[in-house]
Structure formats: structure tokens, C-alpha cells
Tab-separated table of C-alpha atoms in Angstrom:
chain	number	residue	atom	x	y	z
Q	15	MET	CA	-87.912	9.233	-55.929
Q	16	SER	CA	-87.657	11.700	-59.007
Q	17	GLY	CA	-84.445	13.116	-59.655
Q	18	VAL	CA	-81.418	13.065	-57.194
Q	19	LYS	CA	-81.506	14.419	-53.973
Q	20	THR	CA	-79.254	14.451	-50.802
Q	21	LEU	CA	-81.062	13.346	-47.585
Q	22	HIS	CA	-80.563	17.052	-46.380
Q	23	SER	CA	-82.495	18.721	-49.391
Q	24	PHE	CA	-85.012	15.656	-49.301
Q	25	ALA	CA	-85.326	16.338	-45.292
Q	26	ARG	CA	-86.139	20.116	-46.129
Q	27	GLY	CA	-88.658	19.511	-48.514
Q	28	ALA	CA	-90.489	16.759	-46.847
Q	29	LEU	CA	-90.357	18.933	-43.273
Q	30	HIS	CA	-91.992	21.690	-45.402
Q	31	GLU	CA	-94.623	19.533	-46.993
Q	32	ILE	CA	-95.634	18.212	-43.327
Q	33	THR	CA	-95.421	21.367	-41.534
Q	34	GLY	CA	-96.317	23.948	-44.003
Q	35	ASN	CA	-93.356	26.063	-42.800
Q	36	GLU	CA	-90.284	27.497	-44.223
Q	37	VAL	CA	-87.314	25.242	-43.466
Q	38	LYS	CA	-84.274	27.000	-42.740
Q	39	ILE	CA	-81.028	25.514	-42.531
Q	40	PHE	CA	-77.651	26.912	-41.009
Q	41	PRO	CA	-74.963	24.118	-41.209
Q	42	LYS	CA	-73.187	25.416	-37.956
Q	43	PHE	CA	-76.575	25.560	-35.682
Q	44	SER	CA	-75.652	22.836	-33.529
Q	45	ALA	CA	-72.441	24.516	-32.794
Q	46	VAL	CA	-74.519	27.508	-31.580
Q	47	VAL	CA	-76.494	25.420	-29.322
Q	48	ARG	CA	-73.516	23.418	-28.127
Q	49	LYS	CA	-71.827	26.603	-26.942
Q	50	ASP	CA	-75.043	27.957	-25.332
Q	51	ALA	CA	-75.342	24.693	-23.351
Q	52	GLU	CA	-71.694	25.109	-22.089
Q	53	ILE	CA	-72.822	28.567	-20.455
Q	54	LEU	CA	-76.314	27.952	-19.706
Q	55	LEU	CA	-76.342	24.276	-18.335
Q	56	GLU	CA	-72.458	24.172	-17.808
Q	57	GLN	CA	-72.147	21.214	-19.803
Q	58	LYS	CA	-70.548	20.013	-23.196
Q	59	ILE	CA	-73.189	18.162	-25.163
Q	60	ASP	CA	-72.489	16.791	-28.482
Q	61	PHE	CA	-75.872	17.465	-29.996
Q	62	ASP	CA	-74.947	16.083	-33.381
Q	63	SER	CA	-74.152	12.699	-31.740
Q	64	ILE	CA	-77.418	12.992	-30.084
Q	65	PHE	CA	-79.444	13.275	-33.305
Q	66	TYR	CA	-77.409	10.945	-35.549
Q	67	ASN	CA	-77.958	8.172	-32.924
Q	68	MET	CA	-81.602	8.883	-32.424
Q	69	GLN	CA	-81.190	9.315	-28.665
Q	70	GLU	CA	-84.023	10.695	-26.700
Q	71	ASN	CA	-83.177	12.799	-23.361
Q	72	GLU	CA	-83.342	16.090	-21.680
Q	73	HIS	CA	-80.983	17.694	-23.968
Q	74	VAL	CA	-83.118	17.268	-26.825
Q	75	GLU	CA	-85.653	19.687	-25.141
Q	76	PHE	CA	-83.193	22.212	-24.621
Q	77	TYR	CA	-82.081	22.143	-27.950
Q	78	LYS	CA	-85.586	22.614	-29.344
Q	79	ASN	CA	-86.237	25.649	-26.728
Q	80	ARG	CA	-83.102	27.320	-28.435
Q	81	LYS	CA	-83.819	26.487	-31.856
Q	82	ASP	CA	-87.317	28.265	-31.183
Q	83	TYR	CA	-85.891	31.386	-29.847
Q	84	TYR	CA	-83.352	31.458	-32.659
Q	85	GLY	CA	-86.339	31.515	-35.273
Q	86	GLY	CA	-86.725	27.820	-36.033
Q	87	TYR	CA	-83.177	27.124	-37.910
Q	88	TYR	CA	-82.229	23.557	-38.166
Q	89	GLY	CA	-78.633	22.067	-38.570
Q	90	TYR	CA	-77.785	19.306	-40.902
Q	91	SER	CA	-78.232	16.569	-38.154
Q	92	ASP	CA	-81.382	17.606	-36.539
Q	93	VAL	CA	-83.218	18.176	-39.818
Q	94	ILE	CA	-83.099	14.536	-40.495
Q	95	TYR	CA	-83.838	13.606	-36.822
Q	96	ASP	CA	-87.082	15.971	-36.757
Q	97	LEU	CA	-88.275	14.476	-40.060
Q	98	VAL	CA	-87.854	10.933	-38.873
Q	99	LYS	CA	-89.776	11.892	-35.635
Q	100	SER	CA	-92.670	13.433	-37.759
Q	101	PHE	CA	-93.054	10.417	-40.050
Q	102	GLN	CA	-93.180	8.197	-37.286
Q	103	LYS	CA	-95.999	10.238	-35.562
Q	104	LYS	CA	-97.682	10.775	-39.034
Q	105	ARG	CA	-97.241	7.903	-41.176
Q	106	ASP	CA	-99.802	9.007	-43.279
Q	107	LYS	CA	-97.407	11.637	-44.317
Q	108	LEU	CA	-94.888	9.198	-45.947
Q	109	PRO	CA	-94.529	9.654	-49.665
Q	110	SER	CA	-94.604	7.034	-51.906
Q	111	TYR	CA	-92.253	6.703	-55.033
Q	112	ASP	CA	-91.769	4.356	-57.804
Q	113	TYR	CA	-88.434	3.502	-56.340
Q	114	VAL	CA	-85.762	4.944	-53.854
Q	115	LEU	CA	-82.333	4.354	-54.870
Q	116	VAL	CA	-79.831	4.894	-51.798
Q	117	ASP	CA	-76.172	5.014	-52.383
Q	118	GLU	CA	-73.160	4.730	-50.220
Q	119	TYR	CA	-75.171	3.026	-47.389
Q	120	GLN	CA	-71.970	2.205	-45.553
Q	121	ASP	CA	-71.853	5.909	-44.717
Q	122	PHE	CA	-75.458	6.359	-43.141
Q	123	ASN	CA	-75.852	6.617	-39.407
Q	124	GLU	CA	-78.937	5.821	-37.208
Q	125	SER	CA	-81.089	8.688	-38.018
Q	126	GLU	CA	-80.597	8.268	-41.775
Q	127	ILE	CA	-81.069	4.569	-41.497
Q	128	THR	CA	-84.210	4.873	-39.701
Q	129	LEU	CA	-85.606	7.601	-42.478
Q	130	ILE	CA	-84.961	5.092	-45.261
Q	131	ASP	CA	-86.628	2.228	-43.284
Q	132	LEU	CA	-89.742	4.575	-43.138
Q	133	LEU	CA	-89.834	5.267	-46.697
Q	134	SER	CA	-89.534	1.680	-47.603
Q	135	GLU	CA	-93.101	1.250	-46.033
Q	136	LYS	CA	-94.508	2.837	-48.789
Q	137	SER	CA	-91.851	2.765	-51.922
Q	138	PRO	CA	-89.311	-0.193	-52.957
Q	139	VAL	CA	-85.914	0.549	-51.893
Q	140	LEU	CA	-82.737	-0.329	-53.482
Q	141	ILE	CA	-79.586	-0.116	-51.472
Q	142	ALA	CA	-76.002	0.021	-52.696
Q	143	GLY	CA	-72.776	0.290	-50.795
Q	144	ASP	CA	-69.394	-1.482	-49.857
Q	145	ASP	CA	-68.749	-1.977	-46.297
Q	146	ASP	CA	-64.742	-1.997	-47.201
Q	147	GLN	CA	-65.326	1.824	-48.082
Q	148	ALA	CA	-66.712	3.008	-44.695
Q	149	LEU	CA	-65.036	6.116	-43.610
Q	150	TYR	CA	-67.375	8.511	-41.722
Q	151	GLU	CA	-67.766	6.900	-38.067
Q	152	GLU	CA	-65.939	9.586	-36.414
Q	153	LEU	CA	-67.539	12.209	-38.652
Q	154	LYS	CA	-70.880	11.793	-38.562
Q	155	SER	CA	-71.641	8.312	-36.476
Q	156	ALA	CA	-72.026	6.050	-39.622
Q	157	SER	CA	-71.346	2.473	-39.374
Q	158	ALA	CA	-71.113	-0.045	-41.720
Q	159	LYS	CA	-72.816	-2.561	-39.513
Q	160	HIS	CA	-76.280	-1.293	-41.182
Q	161	ILE	CA	-75.279	-2.500	-44.595
Q	162	ARG	CA	-73.942	-5.673	-43.169
Q	163	GLN	CA	-77.339	-6.330	-41.467
Q	164	LYS	CA	-79.324	-5.750	-44.293
Q	165	PHE	CA	-76.972	-7.946	-46.585
Q	166	SER	CA	-77.310	-10.805	-43.904
Q	167	ASN	CA	-79.512	-13.903	-44.085
Q	168	ASP	CA	-81.251	-12.690	-40.914
Q	169	CYS	CA	-82.859	-9.607	-42.783
Q	170	MET	CA	-86.010	-11.063	-44.508
Q	171	ASP	CA	-87.032	-7.631	-46.046
Q	172	TYR	CA	-84.343	-7.371	-48.407
Q	173	GLU	CA	-83.198	-9.473	-51.134
Q	174	SER	CA	-79.261	-9.333	-51.129
Q	175	PHE	CA	-76.752	-9.688	-54.179
Q	176	THR	CA	-73.227	-8.552	-55.018
Q	177	LEU	CA	-71.968	-6.682	-58.035
Q	178	PRO	CA	-68.541	-8.211	-57.992
Q	179	TYR	CA	-67.274	-6.492	-61.356
Q	180	CYS	CA	-65.202	-3.459	-61.187
Q	181	ARG	CA	-65.773	-1.448	-64.381
Q	182	ARG	CA	-63.494	1.608	-63.394
Q	183	SER	CA	-60.218	0.686	-62.899
Q	184	THR	CA	-57.470	-1.356	-64.798
Q	185	ARG	CA	-56.849	-5.146	-63.903
Q	186	VAL	CA	-53.517	-4.127	-61.763
Q	187	ILE	CA	-55.483	-1.884	-59.383
Q	188	VAL	CA	-58.225	-4.481	-59.020
Q	189	GLU	CA	-55.555	-7.287	-58.246
Q	190	ALA	CA	-53.791	-4.841	-55.704
Q	191	VAL	CA	-57.318	-4.123	-54.054
Q	192	ASN	CA	-57.689	-8.093	-53.543
Q	193	ASP	CA	-53.960	-8.192	-52.056
Q	194	ILE	CA	-54.803	-5.752	-49.367
Q	195	ILE	CA	-58.168	-7.176	-48.639
Q	196	SER	CA	-56.404	-10.932	-48.571
Q	197	VAL	CA	-53.901	-9.856	-46.221
Q	198	ALA	CA	-56.041	-7.773	-44.042
Q	199	THR	CA	-58.283	-10.640	-43.654
Q	200	GLU	CA	-55.269	-12.864	-42.706
Q	201	GLU	CA	-54.466	-10.462	-40.006
Q	202	ASN	CA	-58.227	-10.467	-38.818
Q	203	LEU	CA	-58.739	-6.891	-39.555
Q	204	MET	CA	-61.736	-7.343	-41.644
Q	205	GLN	CA	-64.227	-8.621	-38.906
Q	206	ASN	CA	-67.814	-8.952	-39.964
Q	207	ARG	CA	-67.295	-7.761	-43.427
Q	208	VAL	CA	-69.604	-8.903	-46.171
Q	209	CYS	CA	-67.612	-11.477	-48.002
Q	210	LYS	CA	-67.559	-10.715	-51.590
Q	211	GLU	CA	-65.194	-10.826	-54.462
Q	212	TYR	CA	-63.618	-7.932	-56.680
Q	213	LYS	CA	-63.288	-8.949	-60.131
Q	214	TYR	CA	-61.888	-7.121	-63.124
Q	215	PHE	CA	-64.344	-6.405	-65.774
Q	216	ASP	CA	-62.948	-7.765	-69.150
Q	217	HIS	CA	-63.558	-5.310	-72.122
Q	218	GLU	CA	-61.852	-4.298	-75.026
Q	219	ASP	CA	-61.209	-0.847	-74.083
Q	220	LYS	CA	-60.286	-1.401	-70.491
Q	221	ASP	CA	-58.015	-4.269	-71.419
Q	222	ALA	CA	-55.933	-1.923	-73.943
Q	223	GLU	CA	-55.862	0.503	-70.736
Q	224	SER	CA	-54.381	-2.427	-68.333
Q	225	GLU	CA	-51.912	-3.120	-71.215
Q	226	ARG	CA	-50.914	0.316	-71.437
Q	227	ASN	CA	-50.564	0.564	-67.243
Q	228	PRO	CA	-49.618	-2.819	-66.166
Q	229	LYS	CA	-47.822	-1.560	-62.902
Q	230	ILE	CA	-48.655	0.911	-59.957
Q	231	ILE	CA	-45.773	3.335	-59.708
Q	232	TYR	CA	-44.086	3.846	-56.446
Q	233	SER	CA	-41.725	6.492	-55.551
Q	234	GLN	CA	-39.925	7.872	-52.351
Q	235	GLN	CA	-39.603	11.573	-52.632
Q	236	TYR	CA	-38.898	14.302	-50.038
Q	237	SER	CA	-42.266	16.228	-49.275
Q	238	ARG	CA	-40.579	19.248	-51.099
Q	239	ARG	CA	-40.148	17.310	-54.240
Q	240	ILE	CA	-43.710	15.862	-54.342
Q	241	PRO	CA	-44.826	18.769	-56.642
Q	242	TRP	CA	-41.676	18.105	-58.926
Q	243	PHE	CA	-42.479	14.315	-58.838
Q	244	ILE	CA	-45.978	15.112	-60.075
Q	245	GLU	CA	-44.952	17.531	-62.643
Q	246	LYS	CA	-42.394	15.038	-64.163
Q	247	HIS	CA	-44.953	12.539	-64.569
Q	248	LEU	CA	-47.644	14.510	-65.856
Q	249	GLY	CA	-45.411	15.596	-68.947
Q	250	ILE	CA	-44.710	11.547	-69.270
Q	251	ILE	CA	-48.635	11.138	-69.342
Q	252	ALA	CA	-49.391	13.954	-71.549
Q	253	ARG	CA	-46.519	12.776	-74.326
Q	254	ASP	CA	-48.151	9.090	-74.031
Q	255	MET	CA	-51.812	10.259	-74.138
Q	256	LYS	CA	-51.592	12.886	-76.801
Q	257	GLY	CA	-55.189	13.986	-75.649
Q	258	LYS	CA	-57.302	15.194	-72.606
Q	259	PHE	CA	-57.178	13.294	-69.365
Q	260	SER	CA	-57.906	13.758	-65.733
Q	261	VAL	CA	-55.783	13.927	-62.538
Q	262	LEU	CA	-56.669	13.504	-59.058
Q	263	ILE	CA	-54.186	14.080	-56.254
Q	264	ILE	CA	-54.871	12.700	-52.841
Q	265	ALA	CA	-53.167	13.990	-49.408
Q	266	PRO	CA	-54.025	12.570	-46.029
Q	267	THR	CA	-54.634	16.172	-44.530
Q	268	LYS	CA	-55.478	19.733	-45.981
Q	269	THR	CA	-52.428	21.200	-44.826
Q	270	GLN	CA	-50.386	18.578	-47.151
Q	271	CYS	CA	-53.186	19.380	-49.977
Q	272	ARG	CA	-52.353	23.114	-49.581
Q	273	SER	CA	-48.549	22.503	-49.944
Q	274	ILE	CA	-48.860	20.549	-52.978
Q	275	VAL	CA	-51.199	23.111	-54.661
Q	276	GLU	CA	-48.883	25.797	-53.736
Q	277	GLY	CA	-46.281	23.877	-55.163
Q	278	LEU	CA	-47.786	23.060	-58.412
Q	279	LYS	CA	-49.011	26.606	-58.805
Q	280	ASN	CA	-45.520	27.864	-58.213
Q	281	LYS	CA	-44.605	25.461	-61.373
Q	282	GLY	CA	-47.180	27.567	-63.521
Q	283	PHE	CA	-49.916	25.049	-63.557
Q	284	THR	CA	-53.149	26.879	-63.848
Q	285	SER	CA	-56.208	24.395	-63.593
Q	286	ILE	CA	-56.169	23.310	-60.018
Q	287	GLU	CA	-59.477	22.379	-58.327
Q	288	TRP	CA	-59.548	22.265	-54.691
Q	289	ASN	CA	-61.456	23.378	-51.407
Q	290	ASP	CA	-59.237	25.836	-49.209
Q	291	LYS	CA	-62.114	26.739	-46.863
Q	292	LYS	CA	-61.016	26.265	-43.178
Q	293	ASP	CA	-63.357	23.344	-41.723
Q	294	GLU	CA	-64.869	25.486	-38.942
Q	295	GLU	CA	-67.263	24.133	-36.575
Q	296	GLU	CA	-67.937	27.364	-35.009
Q	297	PRO	CA	-69.733	30.070	-36.697
Q	298	THR	CA	-67.816	33.076	-37.834
Q	299	LEU	CA	-68.661	36.909	-37.799
Q	300	LEU	CA	-69.454	36.593	-41.407
Q	301	ASP	CA	-71.873	33.783	-40.760
Q	302	GLY	CA	-73.849	35.694	-38.305
Q	303	LEU	CA	-73.798	38.990	-40.542
Q	304	LYS	CA	-75.032	37.246	-43.460
Q	305	ILE	CA	-78.212	36.197	-41.406
Q	306	LEU	CA	-78.717	39.619	-40.743
Q	307	LEU	CA	-78.522	40.846	-44.362
Q	308	ASN	CA	-81.506	38.518	-44.832
Q	309	ASP	CA	-83.387	39.191	-41.512
Q	310	ILE	CA	-82.556	42.465	-39.474
Q	311	ASN	CA	-84.255	40.939	-36.679
Q	312	SER	CA	-82.834	37.399	-36.536
Q	313	ASN	CA	-82.222	36.220	-32.811
Q	314	LEU	CA	-79.642	34.264	-34.390
Q	315	GLY	CA	-77.788	36.569	-36.275
Q	316	TRP	CA	-77.584	39.144	-33.350
Q	317	ARG	CA	-76.295	36.329	-31.226
Q	318	ILE	CA	-73.387	35.298	-33.515
Q	319	SER	CA	-72.455	38.810	-34.566
Q	320	SER	CA	-72.406	40.272	-30.921
Q	321	SER	CA	-70.462	37.304	-29.626
Q	322	PHE	CA	-67.339	38.961	-31.614
Q	323	PHE	CA	-67.747	42.467	-29.947
Q	324	LEU	CA	-68.938	41.695	-26.444
Q	325	ALA	CA	-66.432	40.748	-23.704
Q	326	ASP	CA	-67.072	37.015	-22.351
Q	327	GLU	CA	-68.990	38.101	-19.245
Q	328	ASP	CA	-71.287	40.363	-21.122
Q	329	PHE	CA	-71.952	37.894	-23.737
Q	330	GLU	CA	-72.758	35.171	-21.078
Q	331	LYS	CA	-75.000	37.858	-19.343
Q	332	ALA	CA	-77.165	38.338	-22.645
Q	333	LEU	CA	-77.322	34.775	-23.290
Q	334	ARG	CA	-78.821	33.847	-20.160
Q	335	LYS	CA	-81.175	37.024	-20.508
Q	336	SER	CA	-82.275	35.345	-23.776
Q	337	ASN	CA	-82.759	32.259	-22.118
Q	338	SER	CA	-85.206	33.694	-19.132
Q	339	ASN	CA	-88.809	33.561	-19.346
Q	340	GLY	CA	-90.268	35.142	-22.635
Q	341	GLY	CA	-86.533	35.870	-23.567
Q	342	GLU	CA	-86.062	39.370	-25.025
Q	343	ASN	CA	-84.881	39.664	-28.508
Q	344	PHE	CA	-81.280	39.563	-28.732
Q	345	SER	CA	-80.979	42.956	-30.310
Q	346	GLU	CA	-82.653	44.514	-27.362
Q	347	ILE	CA	-80.336	42.652	-24.938
Q	348	ILE	CA	-77.028	43.858	-26.086
Q	349	ASP	CA	-75.460	47.158	-25.675
Q	350	LYS	CA	-76.596	49.919	-27.640
Q	351	GLU	CA	-73.059	50.868	-29.102
Q	352	ILE	CA	-72.233	47.181	-29.970
Q	353	LYS	CA	-75.525	47.234	-31.848
Q	354	LYS	CA	-74.373	50.372	-33.798
Q	355	GLN	CA	-71.088	49.116	-34.945
Q	356	ILE	CA	-72.806	45.925	-36.248
Q	357	LYS	CA	-75.489	47.909	-38.164
Q	358	LYS	CA	-72.449	50.264	-39.493
Q	359	ILE	CA	-70.874	47.109	-40.942
Q	360	LEU	CA	-74.125	45.694	-42.265
Q	361	LYS	CA	-74.347	49.206	-44.122
Q	362	VAL	CA	-70.975	48.608	-46.022
Q	363	LEU	CA	-72.034	44.835	-46.616
Q	364	ARG	CA	-75.149	45.751	-47.955
Q	365	ALA	CA	-73.639	48.477	-50.379
Q	366	VAL	CA	-71.243	45.772	-51.467
Q	367	ARG	CA	-74.015	43.054	-52.222
Q	368	ASP	CA	-76.019	46.044	-54.108
Q	369	LYS	CA	-72.959	47.025	-55.879
Q	370	LYS	CA	-73.268	50.418	-54.691
Q	371	GLY	CA	-70.288	52.540	-53.833
Q	372	THR	CA	-68.318	52.375	-50.402
Q	373	GLU	CA	-65.661	54.372	-48.767
Q	374	ASP	CA	-62.193	52.806	-49.008
Q	375	LYS	CA	-61.637	53.415	-45.406
Q	376	GLU	CA	-64.906	51.703	-44.304
Q	377	LEU	CA	-64.711	48.733	-46.422
Q	378	ASP	CA	-61.036	48.146	-45.461
Q	379	GLN	CA	-62.400	48.314	-41.522
Q	380	VAL	CA	-65.030	45.801	-42.364
Q	381	LEU	CA	-62.763	43.368	-44.171
Q	382	GLY	CA	-60.511	43.607	-41.183
Q	383	LYS	CA	-63.336	42.764	-38.743
Q	384	ILE	CA	-63.980	39.581	-41.017
Q	385	ASP	CA	-60.624	38.619	-41.407
Q	386	LEU	CA	-60.095	39.469	-45.062
Q	387	ASN	CA	-57.018	41.346	-46.071
Q	388	PRO	CA	-57.291	42.984	-49.419
Q	389	TYR	CA	-53.835	43.922	-49.715
Q	390	ASN	CA	-52.461	40.477	-48.898
Q	391	MET	CA	-55.049	39.221	-51.375
Q	392	ALA	CA	-53.841	41.431	-54.113
Q	393	GLU	CA	-50.306	40.550	-53.614
Q	394	GLU	CA	-50.759	37.006	-53.612
Q	395	SER	CA	-52.489	37.278	-57.081
Q	396	LEU	CA	-49.710	39.562	-58.310
Q	397	ARG	CA	-47.087	37.060	-57.011
Q	398	LYS	CA	-48.774	34.068	-58.854
Q	399	GLU	CA	-48.997	36.199	-62.147
Q	400	ILE	CA	-45.486	36.746	-61.926
Q	401	LEU	CA	-44.516	33.161	-61.090
Q	402	LEU	CA	-47.060	31.740	-63.699
Q	403	GLU	CA	-45.028	33.749	-66.696
Q	404	SER	CA	-41.747	33.046	-65.347
Q	405	GLN	CA	-42.467	29.255	-65.297
Q	406	ASN	CA	-44.400	29.364	-68.623
Q	407	ILE	CA	-40.770	30.572	-70.255
Q	408	GLY	CA	-39.528	27.395	-71.950
Q	409	THR	CA	-41.983	25.144	-70.901
Q	410	ASP	CA	-44.775	23.249	-72.654
Q	411	PRO	CA	-47.617	25.600	-71.821
Q	412	GLY	CA	-50.240	22.613	-72.574
Q	413	ILE	CA	-48.921	20.803	-69.651
Q	414	LYS	CA	-49.488	23.599	-67.250
Q	415	LYS	CA	-53.245	23.654	-68.214
Q	416	ILE	CA	-53.918	20.121	-67.509
Q	417	GLN	CA	-57.134	19.772	-65.301
Q	418	ILE	CA	-56.047	18.761	-61.820
Q	419	LYS	CA	-58.309	18.107	-58.524
Q	420	VAL	CA	-56.552	17.956	-55.092
Q	421	THR	CA	-58.395	16.552	-52.246
Q	422	THR	CA	-58.336	14.563	-48.937
Q	423	ILE	CA	-59.072	10.923	-48.569
Q	424	GLU	CA	-62.321	11.507	-47.116
Q	425	SER	CA	-63.225	13.927	-49.589
Q	426	SER	CA	-62.129	11.710	-52.565
Q	427	LYS	CA	-65.179	9.485	-52.045
Q	428	GLY	CA	-67.438	9.612	-55.077
Q	429	LEU	CA	-64.497	11.057	-57.285
Q	430	SER	CA	-62.505	9.311	-60.189
Q	431	ALA	CA	-59.956	10.246	-62.431
Q	432	ASP	CA	-57.721	8.712	-65.321
Q	433	TYR	CA	-54.435	9.135	-63.128
Q	434	VAL	CA	-54.596	9.340	-59.181
Q	435	PHE	CA	-51.477	10.428	-57.515
Q	436	ILE	CA	-51.737	9.080	-53.576
Q	437	THR	CA	-49.215	11.332	-51.973
Q	438	TYR	CA	-47.636	11.006	-48.570
Q	439	PHE	CA	-48.042	7.706	-48.690
Q	440	ASP	CA	-46.303	6.564	-45.286
Q	441	ASP	CA	-47.341	4.826	-42.149
Q	442	LYS	CA	-46.897	8.106	-40.383
Q	443	TYR	CA	-50.111	9.458	-42.013
Q	444	PHE	CA	-52.336	6.032	-43.411
Q	445	ILE	CA	-51.731	4.318	-39.989
Q	446	LYS	CA	-53.682	6.362	-37.220
Q	447	ASP	CA	-52.131	4.385	-34.180
Q	448	ARG	CA	-49.661	6.250	-32.517
Q	449	ASP	CA	-46.770	4.059	-32.583
Q	450	LYS	CA	-47.870	2.456	-35.686
Q	451	THR	CA	-48.246	-1.347	-34.794
Q	452	LYS	CA	-51.939	-1.443	-34.641
Q	453	ILE	CA	-53.823	-1.240	-37.956
Q	454	THR	CA	-57.376	-0.805	-37.943
Q	455	GLN	CA	-60.198	-1.805	-40.363
Q	456	LYS	CA	-60.845	2.014	-41.002
Q	457	ASP	CA	-56.790	2.470	-42.122
Q	458	VAL	CA	-57.613	-0.529	-44.707
Q	459	CYS	CA	-60.530	1.087	-45.923
Q	460	LYS	CA	-59.009	4.590	-46.486
Q	461	PHE	CA	-56.277	3.277	-48.478
Q	462	LEU	CA	-58.969	1.129	-50.667
Q	463	VAL	CA	-61.088	4.128	-51.068
Q	464	ALA	CA	-57.817	6.154	-52.323
Q	465	LEU	CA	-56.759	3.257	-54.564
Q	466	THR	CA	-60.119	2.677	-56.345
Q	467	ARG	CA	-60.166	6.283	-57.472
Q	468	ALA	CA	-58.085	5.616	-60.531
Q	469	ARG	CA	-59.116	4.595	-63.912
Q	470	LYS	CA	-55.988	4.019	-65.672
Q	471	LYS	CA	-53.103	4.274	-63.197
Q	472	VAL	CA	-52.193	5.003	-59.542
Q	473	LEU	CA	-48.782	6.736	-58.598
Q	474	LEU	CA	-48.204	6.192	-54.884
Q	475	VAL	CA	-45.655	8.694	-53.759
Q	476	SER	CA	-43.845	8.258	-49.969
Q	477	SER	CA	-42.313	11.149	-48.197
Q	478	ASP	CA	-40.330	8.933	-46.032
Q	479	GLY	CA	-37.213	7.887	-47.471
Q	480	ASP	CA	-36.078	5.436	-44.648
Q	481	ARG	CA	-38.810	2.838	-44.785
Q	482	LYS	CA	-41.505	1.824	-47.335
Q	483	PRO	CA	-45.013	2.087	-45.800
Q	484	THR	CA	-46.798	-1.336	-44.297
Q	485	PHE	CA	-49.624	-1.156	-47.223
Q	486	PHE	CA	-46.814	-1.068	-50.009
Q	487	ASN	CA	-45.547	-4.473	-48.422
Q	488	TRP	CA	-49.091	-5.977	-48.939
Q	489	ILE	CA	-49.274	-5.664	-52.495
Q	490	LYS	CA	-47.292	-8.244	-54.516
Q	491	SER	CA	-44.111	-6.675	-55.834
Q	492	ASN	CA	-44.679	-7.714	-59.421
Q	493	ARG	CA	-47.658	-5.224	-59.622
Q	494	ILE	CA	-45.156	-2.266	-58.776
Q	495	LYS	CA	-42.607	-0.357	-60.479
Q	496	ILE	CA	-40.331	1.861	-58.695
Q	497	ALA	CA	-39.734	5.148	-60.251
Q	498	GLN	CA	-37.407	7.957	-59.447
């Protein structure tokens, strides 16, 4: 496969080649149809799960009918599903490549696996993955069983081999990973895993880094002092390194990420990268309006936008009309006054998009509708500017410009940095079981993912001052240095 493509972009292009039609993707489309099903079928249906697991039932037909009404939009789950179904019906349409390289195979679900198997009929396929780092079972019905099946002796279509050497991390990190896997195996928590070794990669440069960073740092800090701890140790690292280095801060939740980012910004750090977007499954008013800006006749755009103006009862009536025989266009179903309000907002947004002047009052009204408060934004920007100036007085401004990335464990997949701070490192957050007595394989995998993001050093920061976390006790004590 030429170039690097995600499965979604590949599916979009391949479906276009097969059908000759434009393939439009709206990431929240399955949530739209799910809501429709709640009203029209009086059922809560997980369409994503249906498509991820390649299921065949009457709900798929309902989804397709709504898709047709809404103008043929796809979500992220059904675009793969539809491509698989298309290739299964028209195998002559399967493309041929010099080779197909698939990474992170442990995070693939049934529909994605089926697509790769289909591509393998005409192209050589190389699969890479690690079942010890499988995280996305709940998010997208992924399963490590697929890579285990491909690796097993029972699979005759693939030749299996391991890549035991870790070229990224220092010796102590590799040894700590082996400590964790060893204890987890003894506790029977790594059932069915591929038996493989993790070995440190001997290299002159990596050996020097390992000598400079022979220990994993551990500290217990109250949550409000975590930014202070990070600032302190970044100063130590900066003095030792005397050059550029990268920093990754990992926290279990977005709320904790936000707290750390705010704390560091209040201390004057200026180069912090993190995604503060809300993980909203349901489409927003702005989602609907953006669709209408591109296509004023879009049933999907009118359906989403009008739902924020109509009373629940009126919205349900409109939805039922849209589902009747030869359903009317959604813009013709809704009240004329509602339609007028939406068009007025679109006029303002169009002016903003095209850099034309708008009335302040009109713009304020629109921003209020889409939950953006310009005065709060301006006030926050001014506050940060004042804090930045006050915090930089008497400090090394170079430290404040260190590039820092903040993320959750799940979103850290694929990332790496010289120095990694794993924060809120407590059983409360790293063990999902309510009473914290039952550790799962996924708990282990999440910690292994976080631990192996580091190239030079890992710093574990607990927020529980009363007890050390379970995973801390699984790492041999001679590999850990306690820090204040």
C-alpha cells in the first residue's frame, strides 16, 4: 500500500472506487441513527457494536434506510463494514499492492480483521502488534485474540516471528516491564498471551542513557502539588541535559489532564500540547450547522440543528414524518419559524467564514446558541497572560518553554518522549475493579503502555499518601528511587 493510510481513509477511497460515488463521513453518524432508533423503534441499539462485530440483523436494514434518507453519510464503524461487504460481493474489486503493513493489530476488531484478510487475498501482508498492549476492547470491540490466532501454530497462512529487542527505552524500563509481566503471569492474569521476551537493546548511545538514568523515579504528592513536582524535576532535567528534550505527561482521566495543564500554565509554562475537546458522542448544534453551511438542503443538517430548537414532542413528530413512506425533506417538516431562526444563524456563520462583517449583537447571540462565550474566553486569555508575566519574573524562561504533551493512557498509544511523568499512579485509577482486589489483564496492559512511552526516564507520581500502588510493588525495589 503506497503511503501511510488509516483504515478509515483507505475505506473511504476504496468505496469511492467501487461505487463511483462521493463517500461522506460524519463521525457521529451512528449516534444520530441510534437516537432515531430510540424514538422510531423504541429500542436502544448499539450500531457501532453491530458493525464492529460484522453482525447481520434487521437493525442493519433500519440503519441503511436512515443513511439513505440522510444523504448517504457514513460513520467510522459502518464505512469499514460496508467496504468489507462490497469486497465480499465483488472480489474482482480487491486492490493489489506490493505489500500491506498493518501496525497495532492487537487493537483491531472483527470488521477490520476481515478487511485485512480480504486484502491478503491479492497482496502480501505484514502484521505487527503486541497483545500485552491491547487497550480498545470497550472503545471499539477490539480483541487481542486476533493477533494471538495469527501467531499460533494453527494459523497456516502466516509465518510468525518475534521482535524481542526494545530500541526505545533504557535498561531499567525494560527490566521493570519484565518485572510486571512476571508477576502478572504468576498471578494468572496474562492468560492466552503470546509468550515472548522483552530484551534491552545494547547500543553505545542507549547504554550511556541507561547509565545516566539507572532508576525509575517514584514520589507521593498531593494532587495539587503534582504540577509543582513536574516543574521541579523539569528544572533538574534541564540543568543536566543542557539541550532540547521532549516531555510526555500521562494521567488516567481527562479531568486530571486538565488539572495538570492548568497548574503548569499557572506556573508560566507556555508550550503545552493537549486535546481539551469534550468526548461528545451526540452531535452538537454546531455539527448540524456546519453541514448546512456546505449543503443547505441536507436532511442530516436540518435534523441535527432543529433538534436543539424543537420541543421533544415536536421533534419526535418530525422524525416520524421523515420515516414515513417517501419521507419529506426535514426542512419542510419542521416549523417555519424554527427554520427561519436556523437560517438567521447560518447567515452569521457564513459571514464569519467568509470574513465579512457581522453585528456584535448578532454574533453574541449565535455564540450563545453554540455554547461559546467570547467574554469568558477573552477573560481567560487575559488572566493567563497576567499569570504568565508574573510567573516568569525571577525564573529561568527557558524552562517555561519546554515542549510538553499531556494525554490520557489510551491516547498515549503511538507516542513517545524522552521523559515521561505517569501521574495519579494509584490503585484508585490504575485498577478498575471497585474494591481494587481484582486486577485484570487490561489493567496490566494500560500500565505497560504508559511505562513504555519513555526513551530515557519514567517518573511515577502517586496522589495517595497513605499507600503505595500495587504495580509499584511489582517492580523490584532496586530499580526505583524515591524522590521528594
